[in-house]
Amino acid sequence: MNLEDFELIYKNDRVEIKDKKKVKAKLIDILGEENVSDDEIDIFAYSRDTTLINTNWTLQGVLVSKPDFITWPETREQITGILKLANDEKIPVTPFAEGSGVVGGALAIHGGIILDMKKFNKILEINDTDLSVTVETGVNGMNLERYLNAKGYTGGHVPQSLYTSSVGGWIAHKAAGQFSTKYGKIEDIVMGMEVILPNGDIIEFKPIARASTGPQLDKFFIGNEGTLGIITKATLKIWPYPEKRGLISYAFPTIEDSLEATRHILRQQIYPAVMRIYDADETERHFGHIKEAKGKVMVVFVCEGVEKLVDLEVLITRETCEKFKGVDCGEEPVEHWFETRFKVTDTSSTPTFKLVFDTIEIGFLWDKAADMYHSVVEATKNVKGIVLITAHVSHFYPNGVGFYFTFAGVPPKGKGDFEFYQEVWNTIIKAVEDAGGSFGHHHGVGINRSKWMPVEWGKSFETIKAIKKLLDPNNILNPGKIYEDPWEKGGDN
Ligand SMILES: Cc1cc2nc3c(=O)[nH]c(=O)nc-3n(C[C@H](O)[C@H](O)[C@H](O)COP(=O)(O)OP(=O)(O)OC[C@H]3O[C@@H](n4cnc5c(N)ncnc54)[C@H](O)[C@@H]3O)c2cc1C
């Protein structure tokens, strides 16, 4: 199958480059021949990220994005050069890191230039006194963590996509790792950054522990999804590699009991690095072999750090679980979690079985958490064609939680995969927004959630749109994301 055999279903606002030869020659001037491609094989490779509906589309011979050029800059000056050219010629530029994003953030839906950050992969400096590491942001997550571990540290940020994601992607999508309850989410970990603005200017937020020097503009670039600037360098917090790990698991009669137990652990200012609640269906799926957990809600914990503190954390975590009707299931479920925590083959192969499948992570405050869980499950079950809706809770705060829903279904007769996919997404997001939750916890907005941005942001959405306009008047940087609903005009016009 050749690239032209694929049907391009997303044509809204696609920028047609009049003189492609001229643009290619200019890109080669800036980057050198080896760092520019318009080969079919590269265009195809960069026409998708890991958004699951992409796999359904690929199997159906359909594309939503078809970039014109792929570039691999090696220096900041080259990035500046690409952005200046893009402004002159009004060509879209989409930053791309490892393409593990699951909401379509890195898809060049308006065409144009892909700016791949993989050659920005140097680990520049560890500062042991300050407990920080400075990196170029294209560095792969697992390469960084392995490097830190070998030197006696951990970065504390371990998303399930650790092997296939980069520091820049984490910052751009405001990611959260599996050990986040102790170490924080990426916005808690970033100490400083270098950013290249859409006009090519390079700005720097120097690494600090904290400052009171006006609004925190640096935070504004965390979660920008490649629409406000390209993050080229970052200084991140690191921690001494934990002396001890305590593995704990308890099964609870209901989701309510498990939520109460975990909430009370946090109220005592105990922060196990890992806390994960699996609803009864997910408990059956992941821990079906654990006798004590049959028909129950499994919770796994990992306490880690200095031995004496870990011992105390384990003691308080155990006491609290038992107070809320938890049944001790031992270390085995946690060991099983460690062994399988990066495995996604079951879920990523669902499109080959003609299933429409995805995950949606959302944020609730504690007082609404249990009710919200039930209303999302009920609302989703009512979508015709749904065969599975389950959840786990993987991110915890003293004030709230991040739920992670998984759905699968077969579109009913007369409905296409994407129509069904959007119906489920919209149903879940509506249930969350109606109850005052947040429709995205850590995967970002991309093309899946933009439609709901005005609802989530209210009047402040106008402010963020005005800032985008100010920084990027030609709308060259990752157009079609965050500030507009790319599907408003339908997919194919
Ligand atoms: C199996 C699997 C498990 C996952 N688990 C988790 C998880 O546990 N936690 C979690 O938070 N996410 C998870 N994700 C989602 C994904 O890995 C994250 O969103 C990740 O942060 C994306 O990083 P990336 O390097 O692949 O970025 P990409 O997908 O390449 O890009 C993501 C977005 O960032 C922009 N971008 C990339 N680099 C830069 C840069 N340097 N400057 C500016 N913009 C940039 C792109 O334009 C795009 O909008 C998972 C995904 C998969 C497939």
Coordinates of C-alpha atoms and ligand atoms in Angstrom, one line a residue:
M1 CA 0.0 0.0 0.0
N2 CA 1.4 3.4 -0.9
L3 CA 0.8 6.7 0.9
E4 CA -1.6 7.9 -1.9
D5 CA -3.8 4.9 -1.3
F6 CA -4.7 6.2 2.2
E7 CA -7.7 8.5 2.2
L8 CA -7.0 11.8 4.0
I9 CA -10.2 12.4 6.1
Y10 CA -9.2 15.6 7.8
K11 CA -8.9 18.4 5.3
N12 CA -10.2 21.4 7.3
D13 CA -7.8 24.4 7.1
R14 CA -5.1 22.3 5.5
V15 CA -2.3 24.6 4.3
E16 CA -1.3 23.8 0.7
I17 CA 2.3 24.8 0.2
K18 CA 2.5 26.3 -3.3
D19 CA 6.2 25.9 -4.0
K20 CA 7.3 22.8 -2.1
K21 CA 10.6 22.6 -3.8
K22 CA 11.5 26.1 -2.6
V23 CA 10.5 25.4 0.9
K24 CA 12.5 22.1 0.9
A25 CA 15.6 23.9 -0.4
K26 CA 15.2 26.5 2.4
L27 CA 14.8 23.8 5.1
I28 CA 17.9 22.0 3.8
D29 CA 19.8 25.4 4.0
I30 CA 18.8 25.6 7.6
L31 CA 19.2 22.0 8.7
G32 CA 21.4 20.2 6.2
E33 CA 20.2 17.5 3.8
E34 CA 20.3 14.7 6.4
N35 CA 17.8 16.5 8.7
V36 CA 15.0 17.0 6.2
S37 CA 12.7 14.5 4.6
D38 CA 9.7 14.4 2.4
D39 CA 10.0 10.7 1.7
E40 CA 6.7 8.7 1.8
I41 CA 7.9 6.4 4.4
D42 CA 8.8 9.3 6.8
I43 CA 5.6 11.1 6.1
F44 CA 3.6 8.0 6.8
A45 CA 5.6 7.3 10.1
Y46 CA 4.8 10.8 11.3
S47 CA 1.2 10.8 10.2
R48 CA 0.2 9.2 13.5
D49 CA 0.8 9.2 17.2
T50 CA -0.4 6.6 19.7
T51 CA -4.1 7.8 19.9
L52 CA -5.9 4.5 19.7
I53 CA -8.4 5.5 17.1
N54 CA -5.4 6.1 14.9
T55 CA -4.9 2.3 14.7
N56 CA -8.6 1.8 13.6
W57 CA -8.0 4.5 11.0
T58 CA -4.8 3.0 9.7
L59 CA -6.5 -0.5 9.4
Q60 CA -9.2 1.2 7.4
G61 CA -6.7 2.9 5.1
V62 CA -7.5 6.4 6.5
L63 CA -5.2 9.2 7.7
V64 CA -6.1 12.4 9.6
S65 CA -2.7 14.0 9.2
K66 CA -0.3 14.2 6.4
P67 CA 2.7 16.4 7.1
D68 CA 4.7 17.8 4.1
F69 CA 8.1 17.7 5.7
I70 CA 9.8 16.0 8.6
T71 CA 12.7 17.8 10.2
W72 CA 15.2 16.7 12.9
P73 CA 16.9 19.9 14.2
E74 CA 20.1 19.5 16.2
T75 CA 20.5 23.1 17.5
R76 CA 18.4 25.9 18.8
E77 CA 19.5 28.0 15.9
Q78 CA 18.0 25.5 13.5
I79 CA 14.7 25.5 15.4
T80 CA 14.7 29.3 15.2
G81 CA 15.4 29.1 11.5
I82 CA 12.5 26.7 10.9
L83 CA 10.1 29.0 12.9
K84 CA 11.2 32.1 11.0
L85 CA 10.7 30.3 7.6
A86 CA 7.3 29.0 8.8
N87 CA 6.2 32.6 9.7
D88 CA 7.4 34.0 6.4
E89 CA 5.6 31.3 4.4
K90 CA 2.7 30.8 6.8
I91 CA 3.4 27.1 7.1
P92 CA 2.2 25.1 10.2
V93 CA 4.9 23.6 12.5
T94 CA 4.0 20.6 14.7
P95 CA 6.5 19.6 17.4
F96 CA 6.9 15.8 17.7
A97 CA 8.9 13.9 20.3
E98 CA 8.2 10.2 20.7
G99 CA 4.6 10.2 19.5
S100 CA 3.3 8.3 22.6
G101 CA 0.7 11.0 23.1
V102 CA -2.8 9.5 23.1
V103 CA -5.0 12.5 22.2
G104 CA -3.6 13.5 18.8
G105 CA -1.4 16.4 20.1
A106 CA 1.4 15.6 17.7
L107 CA -0.7 15.1 14.6
A108 CA 0.0 17.7 11.9
I109 CA -3.7 18.0 11.0
H110 CA -3.1 21.3 9.0
G111 CA -0.1 19.7 7.2
G112 CA 3.3 21.5 7.1
I113 CA 6.5 20.8 9.0
I114 CA 7.0 18.2 11.7
L115 CA 9.7 19.4 14.1
D116 CA 11.0 16.2 15.7
M117 CA 12.9 16.8 18.9
K118 CA 14.7 13.4 19.1
K119 CA 18.2 14.8 18.3
F120 CA 17.9 17.1 21.4
N121 CA 18.8 14.1 23.6
K122 CA 21.8 15.1 25.8
I123 CA 21.8 14.7 29.5
L124 CA 23.8 17.8 30.4
E125 CA 24.4 18.0 34.1
I126 CA 23.5 16.4 37.5
N127 CA 23.8 18.8 40.4
D128 CA 24.0 16.6 43.6
T129 CA 23.8 19.5 46.0
D130 CA 20.7 21.0 44.4
L131 CA 19.3 17.6 43.6
S132 CA 18.7 18.5 39.9
V133 CA 19.4 17.2 36.4
T134 CA 19.5 19.4 33.3
V135 CA 18.6 17.8 30.0
E136 CA 17.8 18.5 26.4
T137 CA 14.1 17.8 26.2
G138 CA 14.2 15.2 23.4
V139 CA 15.8 12.8 25.8
N140 CA 13.9 9.5 26.1
G141 CA 12.4 8.9 29.6
M142 CA 13.8 5.4 30.2
N143 CA 17.3 6.5 29.0
L144 CA 17.2 9.3 31.6
E145 CA 15.8 7.1 34.4
R146 CA 18.4 4.4 33.8
Y147 CA 21.2 7.1 33.7
L148 CA 20.0 8.5 37.0
N149 CA 19.6 5.1 38.6
A150 CA 23.2 4.2 37.7
K151 CA 24.4 7.4 39.4
G152 CA 22.3 6.6 42.6
Y153 CA 19.2 8.8 41.9
T154 CA 15.7 8.5 40.6
G155 CA 13.8 11.1 38.6
G156 CA 10.6 10.0 40.3
H157 CA 8.6 10.5 37.1
V158 CA 7.7 7.0 35.7
P159 CA 4.7 7.2 33.3
Q160 CA 3.6 3.9 31.8
S161 CA 5.0 5.2 28.6
L162 CA 8.5 5.6 30.1
Y163 CA 10.2 3.6 27.3
T164 CA 8.4 5.6 24.6
S165 CA 8.1 9.2 25.8
S166 CA 10.4 12.2 26.2
V167 CA 10.9 14.9 28.8
G168 CA 9.6 17.5 26.3
G169 CA 6.5 15.4 25.7
W170 CA 6.0 15.1 29.5
I171 CA 6.2 18.9 30.0
A172 CA 4.1 19.7 26.9
H173 CA 1.3 17.3 27.8
K174 CA 1.5 17.9 31.6
A175 CA 2.2 14.3 32.4
A176 CA 1.9 12.3 35.6
G177 CA 3.9 9.2 36.5
Q178 CA 3.1 6.1 38.4
F179 CA 5.0 7.3 41.5
S180 CA 3.4 10.7 41.5
T181 CA 1.8 10.6 44.9
K182 CA 5.2 11.0 46.5
Y183 CA 7.3 12.8 43.8
G184 CA 4.6 15.0 42.2
K185 CA 3.5 15.5 38.7
I186 CA 5.7 17.0 36.0
E187 CA 4.8 20.5 36.9
D188 CA 6.1 19.9 40.5
I189 CA 9.3 18.5 39.1
V190 CA 10.3 21.1 36.6
M191 CA 12.7 23.7 38.1
G192 CA 13.6 25.7 35.0
M193 CA 13.2 25.6 31.2
E194 CA 14.4 27.0 27.9
V195 CA 11.7 27.7 25.4
I196 CA 11.8 28.9 21.8
L197 CA 8.8 31.1 21.1
P198 CA 6.8 30.9 17.8
N199 CA 8.7 33.9 16.4
G200 CA 12.0 32.2 17.0
D201 CA 13.0 34.1 20.2
I202 CA 14.7 32.0 22.8
I203 CA 13.6 32.6 26.4
E204 CA 14.9 31.1 29.6
F205 CA 13.3 30.4 33.0
K206 CA 16.3 29.9 35.2
P207 CA 16.3 26.9 37.6
I208 CA 15.0 27.9 41.0
A209 CA 13.6 26.2 44.1
R210 CA 11.0 29.0 44.3
A211 CA 10.7 32.8 43.6
S212 CA 8.3 35.6 44.2
T213 CA 9.1 37.7 41.2
G214 CA 5.8 38.2 39.5
P215 CA 3.5 35.8 37.8
Q216 CA 4.9 32.4 37.1
L217 CA 5.1 32.6 33.4
D218 CA 7.2 29.4 33.2
K219 CA 4.1 27.4 34.4
F220 CA 2.2 28.7 31.4
F221 CA 4.4 26.7 29.1
I222 CA 3.8 23.5 31.0
G223 CA 0.9 21.8 29.2
N224 CA 1.2 24.1 26.1
E225 CA 1.2 21.0 23.9
G226 CA 3.6 22.6 21.4
T227 CA 1.2 25.5 20.7
L228 CA 3.0 28.3 22.5
G229 CA 6.6 27.4 22.3
I230 CA 9.2 24.6 21.9
I231 CA 10.8 23.5 25.1
T232 CA 14.4 22.7 24.3
K233 CA 16.1 22.4 27.8
A234 CA 14.8 21.6 31.3
T235 CA 16.1 21.3 34.8
L236 CA 14.2 18.7 36.8
K237 CA 14.3 17.6 40.4
I238 CA 15.9 14.3 41.2
W239 CA 16.0 12.2 44.5
P240 CA 18.5 9.8 46.0
Y241 CA 17.6 6.3 44.9
P242 CA 15.2 4.9 47.6
E243 CA 16.9 2.9 50.3
K244 CA 13.9 0.7 50.9
R245 CA 10.6 -0.3 49.2
G246 CA 7.6 -1.5 51.2
L247 CA 5.0 -3.4 49.1
I248 CA 1.4 -3.5 50.4
S249 CA -1.9 -4.6 49.0
Y250 CA -5.4 -4.7 50.4
A251 CA -8.8 -5.7 49.0
F252 CA -11.9 -3.7 49.9
P253 CA -15.6 -4.6 49.8
T254 CA -16.5 -1.5 47.7
I255 CA -15.0 1.4 45.8
E256 CA -16.2 3.7 48.5
D257 CA -14.3 1.8 51.2
S258 CA -11.1 2.0 49.1
L259 CA -11.5 5.7 48.5
E260 CA -12.1 6.4 52.2
A261 CA -9.0 4.4 53.1
T262 CA -6.7 6.2 50.7
R263 CA -8.2 9.6 51.5
H264 CA -7.4 9.0 55.2
I265 CA -3.9 7.9 54.5
L266 CA -3.2 11.2 52.7
R267 CA -4.9 13.2 55.5
Q268 CA -2.2 11.8 57.8
Q269 CA 0.4 13.2 55.4
I270 CA 1.5 9.8 54.4
Y271 CA 2.4 9.8 50.7
P272 CA 3.1 6.3 49.3
A273 CA 4.9 6.7 46.0
V274 CA 2.4 4.4 44.3
M275 CA -1.3 4.1 45.2
R276 CA -3.6 2.4 42.8
I277 CA -7.3 1.5 43.3
Y278 CA -8.8 -1.0 40.8
D279 CA -12.6 -1.2 40.6
A280 CA -14.1 -4.7 40.9
D281 CA -14.0 -5.3 37.1
E282 CA -10.3 -4.2 36.8
T283 CA -9.5 -6.2 39.9
E284 CA -10.9 -9.3 38.2
R285 CA -8.9 -8.4 35.0
H286 CA -5.5 -7.7 36.6
F287 CA -5.7 -9.7 39.9
G288 CA -8.1 -12.5 39.1
H289 CA -5.6 -15.0 40.5
I290 CA -5.6 -13.4 44.0
K291 CA -8.1 -15.4 46.1
E292 CA -8.7 -12.7 48.8
A293 CA -9.6 -10.2 46.1
K294 CA -12.4 -12.1 44.4
G295 CA -15.4 -9.7 43.8
K296 CA -13.5 -7.0 45.7
V297 CA -11.6 -3.8 45.0
M298 CA -7.8 -4.2 45.0
V299 CA -5.5 -1.4 46.1
V300 CA -1.7 -1.6 45.7
F301 CA 0.8 0.6 47.5
V302 CA 4.5 1.2 47.2
C303 CA 6.1 3.1 50.0
E304 CA 9.7 4.1 49.3
G305 CA 12.6 6.2 50.6
V306 CA 14.6 6.2 53.8
E307 CA 14.2 2.9 55.6
K308 CA 12.9 4.3 59.0
L309 CA 10.3 6.5 57.2
V310 CA 9.2 3.7 54.9
D311 CA 8.6 1.5 58.0
L312 CA 6.4 4.1 59.5
E313 CA 4.5 4.8 56.3
V314 CA 3.9 1.0 55.9
L315 CA 2.6 0.8 59.5
I316 CA 0.2 3.8 59.1
T317 CA -1.0 2.6 55.6
R318 CA -1.7 -0.9 56.9
E319 CA -3.5 0.4 60.0
T320 CA -5.7 2.7 57.9
C321 CA -6.6 0.1 55.3
E322 CA -7.6 -2.3 58.1
K323 CA -9.8 0.4 59.7
F324 CA -11.7 0.7 56.4
K325 CA -12.4 -3.0 56.0
G326 CA -9.3 -3.8 53.9
V327 CA -8.2 -7.5 53.7
D328 CA -4.4 -7.9 53.5
C329 CA -3.4 -9.6 50.2
G330 CA 0.3 -9.5 50.8
E331 CA 3.2 -8.5 48.5
E332 CA 2.4 -10.7 45.5
P333 CA -0.2 -8.4 43.8
V334 CA 2.3 -5.5 44.0
E335 CA 5.1 -7.7 42.6
H336 CA 2.6 -8.7 39.8
W337 CA 2.0 -5.0 39.2
F338 CA 5.7 -4.3 38.9
E339 CA 6.1 -7.1 36.4
T340 CA 3.2 -6.0 34.2
R341 CA 3.1 -2.3 34.6
F342 CA 4.5 -1.4 31.2
K343 CA 2.6 -4.1 29.3
V344 CA -0.1 -2.8 27.0
T345 CA -0.3 -5.5 24.3
D346 CA -3.9 -6.5 25.3
T347 CA -5.3 -3.1 24.9
S348 CA -3.3 -1.9 22.0
S349 CA -4.4 -4.9 19.9
T350 CA -8.1 -4.2 20.3
P351 CA -8.6 -2.4 17.0
T352 CA -7.5 -5.6 15.2
F353 CA -10.6 -7.2 16.7
K354 CA -12.7 -4.4 15.3
L355 CA -13.3 -3.0 18.7
V356 CA -13.2 0.7 19.4
F357 CA -11.2 1.2 22.6
D358 CA -9.7 4.0 24.6
T359 CA -8.8 5.4 28.0
I360 CA -10.0 8.7 29.5
E361 CA -8.4 10.1 32.7
I362 CA -10.2 12.8 34.6
G363 CA -9.9 14.7 37.9
F364 CA -12.4 14.9 40.8
L365 CA -12.3 16.4 44.3
W366 CA -12.7 13.9 47.1
D367 CA -16.3 14.9 48.0
K368 CA -17.5 13.9 44.6
A369 CA -15.2 11.1 43.8
A370 CA -17.4 8.0 44.5
D371 CA -20.6 9.6 43.0
M372 CA -18.7 10.7 39.9
Y373 CA -17.3 7.2 39.4
H374 CA -20.8 5.7 39.4
S375 CA -22.3 8.4 37.2
V376 CA -19.6 8.1 34.5
V377 CA -19.9 4.3 34.5
E378 CA -23.8 4.5 34.3
A379 CA -23.7 7.2 31.5
T380 CA -21.2 5.2 29.5
K381 CA -23.1 1.9 29.8
N382 CA -26.1 3.7 28.2
V383 CA -24.1 4.3 25.0
K384 CA -25.3 1.8 22.5
G385 CA -22.5 -0.6 21.6
I386 CA -20.5 -0.3 24.8
V387 CA -19.2 -3.7 26.0
L388 CA -16.7 -2.6 28.6
I389 CA -16.4 0.4 31.0
T390 CA -14.0 0.0 34.0
A391 CA -11.7 2.3 36.0
H392 CA -8.8 2.6 38.3
V393 CA -7.6 5.5 40.4
S394 CA -3.9 6.1 39.9
H395 CA -3.2 9.7 41.1
F396 CA -3.9 11.0 44.6
Y397 CA -3.8 14.3 46.4
P398 CA -4.9 15.3 49.9
N399 CA -7.8 17.1 48.1
G400 CA -8.8 14.9 45.2
V401 CA -8.0 12.1 42.8
G402 CA -7.4 11.2 39.2
F403 CA -9.6 8.4 37.8
Y404 CA -8.6 6.5 34.7
F405 CA -11.6 5.0 32.7
T406 CA -11.2 2.3 30.1
F407 CA -13.9 1.7 27.5
A408 CA -14.4 -0.6 24.6
G409 CA -17.3 -1.2 22.2
V410 CA -18.6 -2.1 18.8
P411 CA -20.3 0.7 16.9
P412 CA -24.0 -0.2 16.3
K413 CA -25.2 -0.6 12.7
G414 CA -25.1 2.7 10.8
K415 CA -22.4 4.3 13.1
G416 CA -18.8 4.5 12.1
D417 CA -15.9 3.8 14.5
F418 CA -15.1 7.5 14.9
E419 CA -18.6 8.6 15.5
F420 CA -19.0 6.0 18.2
Y421 CA -15.6 6.9 19.7
Q422 CA -16.6 10.6 19.9
E423 CA -20.0 9.7 21.4
V424 CA -18.3 7.8 24.2
W425 CA -15.8 10.6 24.8
N426 CA -18.5 13.2 24.9
T427 CA -20.7 11.2 27.2
I428 CA -17.9 10.7 29.7
I429 CA -16.7 14.3 29.5
K430 CA -20.3 15.7 29.9
A431 CA -20.8 13.5 33.0
V432 CA -17.6 14.9 34.5
E433 CA -18.2 18.5 33.6
D434 CA -21.8 18.4 34.8
A435 CA -20.6 17.4 38.2
G436 CA -17.8 19.9 38.4
G437 CA -14.8 17.7 37.7
S438 CA -12.0 18.2 35.2
F439 CA -12.2 16.4 31.9
G440 CA -8.5 15.7 31.6
H441 CA -6.1 14.6 34.3
H442 CA -2.7 13.9 32.5
H443 CA -3.0 13.1 28.8
G444 CA -3.7 16.6 27.6
V445 CA -6.2 18.1 25.1
G446 CA -4.9 17.3 21.6
I447 CA -7.7 16.8 19.1
N448 CA -9.9 14.7 21.4
R449 CA -10.8 17.2 24.0
S450 CA -10.6 20.7 22.4
K451 CA -14.3 20.8 21.9
W452 CA -14.8 21.0 25.6
M453 CA -12.2 23.6 26.4
P454 CA -14.7 26.5 26.5
V455 CA -16.8 24.6 29.0
E456 CA -13.8 23.7 31.2
W457 CA -12.2 27.1 31.1
G458 CA -15.3 29.4 31.1
K459 CA -14.5 33.0 30.5
S460 CA -10.8 32.5 31.0
F461 CA -10.7 30.6 27.8
E462 CA -10.8 34.0 26.0
T463 CA -7.7 35.1 27.9
I464 CA -5.7 32.0 26.9
K465 CA -6.8 32.4 23.3
A466 CA -5.7 36.1 23.4
I467 CA -2.2 35.0 24.7
K468 CA -1.9 32.4 21.9
K469 CA -2.7 35.1 19.4
L470 CA -0.1 37.5 20.9
L471 CA 2.6 34.9 20.9
D472 CA 1.7 33.3 17.6
P473 CA -0.1 35.8 15.4
N474 CA 0.3 33.6 12.3
N475 CA -1.0 30.6 14.1
I476 CA 1.9 28.5 12.9
L477 CA 2.6 26.5 16.0
N478 CA 0.6 23.3 16.2
P479 CA -2.7 24.8 14.8
G480 CA -6.0 23.0 15.4
K481 CA -5.3 22.2 19.0
I482 CA -6.5 23.5 22.4
Y483 CA -7.9 26.9 21.2
E484 CA -10.3 25.5 18.5
D485 CA -12.3 22.4 18.0
P486 CA -10.8 20.8 14.9
W487 CA -13.9 18.7 14.3
E488 CA -16.3 21.7 14.4
K489 CA -16.5 21.7 10.6
G490 CA -16.7 17.9 10.4
G491 CA -13.8 15.8 9.3
D492 CA -14.0 15.8 5.6
N493 CA -14.6 19.1 3.8
Ligands
LIG1 C1 1.0 2.9 26.6 C2 1.0 4.3 27.0 C3 1.0 4.6 28.4 C4 1.0 6.0 28.8 N1 1.1 6.3 30.1 C5 1.1 7.6 30.5 C6 1.3 7.9 31.9 O1 1.4 7.0 32.8 N2 1.2 9.2 32.3 C7 1.1 10.2 31.4 O2 1.0 11.3 31.7 N3 0.9 9.9 30.1 C8 1.0 8.6 29.6 N4 0.8 8.3 28.3 C9 0.7 9.4 27.3 C10 2.0 9.9 26.7 O3 3.0 9.0 26.9 C11 2.3 11.3 27.3 O4 1.4 12.2 26.9 C12 3.8 11.8 27.0 O5 4.0 12.9 27.8 C13 4.0 12.2 25.6 O6 5.4 12.3 25.3 P1 6.0 12.2 23.9 O7 7.5 12.5 24.1 O8 5.7 10.9 23.3 O9 5.3 13.3 23.1 P2 4.5 13.4 21.7 O10 3.4 12.4 21.7 O11 5.5 13.3 20.6 O12 4.0 14.9 21.8 C14 3.0 15.2 22.7 C15 2.6 16.7 22.6 O13 3.7 17.5 23.0 C16 4.2 18.3 22.0 N5 5.7 18.3 22.2 C17 6.5 17.3 22.2 N6 7.7 17.7 22.5 C18 7.7 19.0 22.7 C19 8.7 20.0 23.0 N7 9.9 19.7 23.2 N8 8.3 21.3 23.1 C20 7.0 21.6 22.9 N9 6.0 20.7 22.6 C21 6.4 19.4 22.5 C22 3.7 17.7 20.7 O14 3.4 18.7 19.8 C23 2.4 17.1 21.2 O15 1.4 18.1 21.2 C24 0.9 7.0 27.8 C25 0.8 6.7 26.5 C26 0.9 5.4 26.1 C27 0.8 5.0 24.6

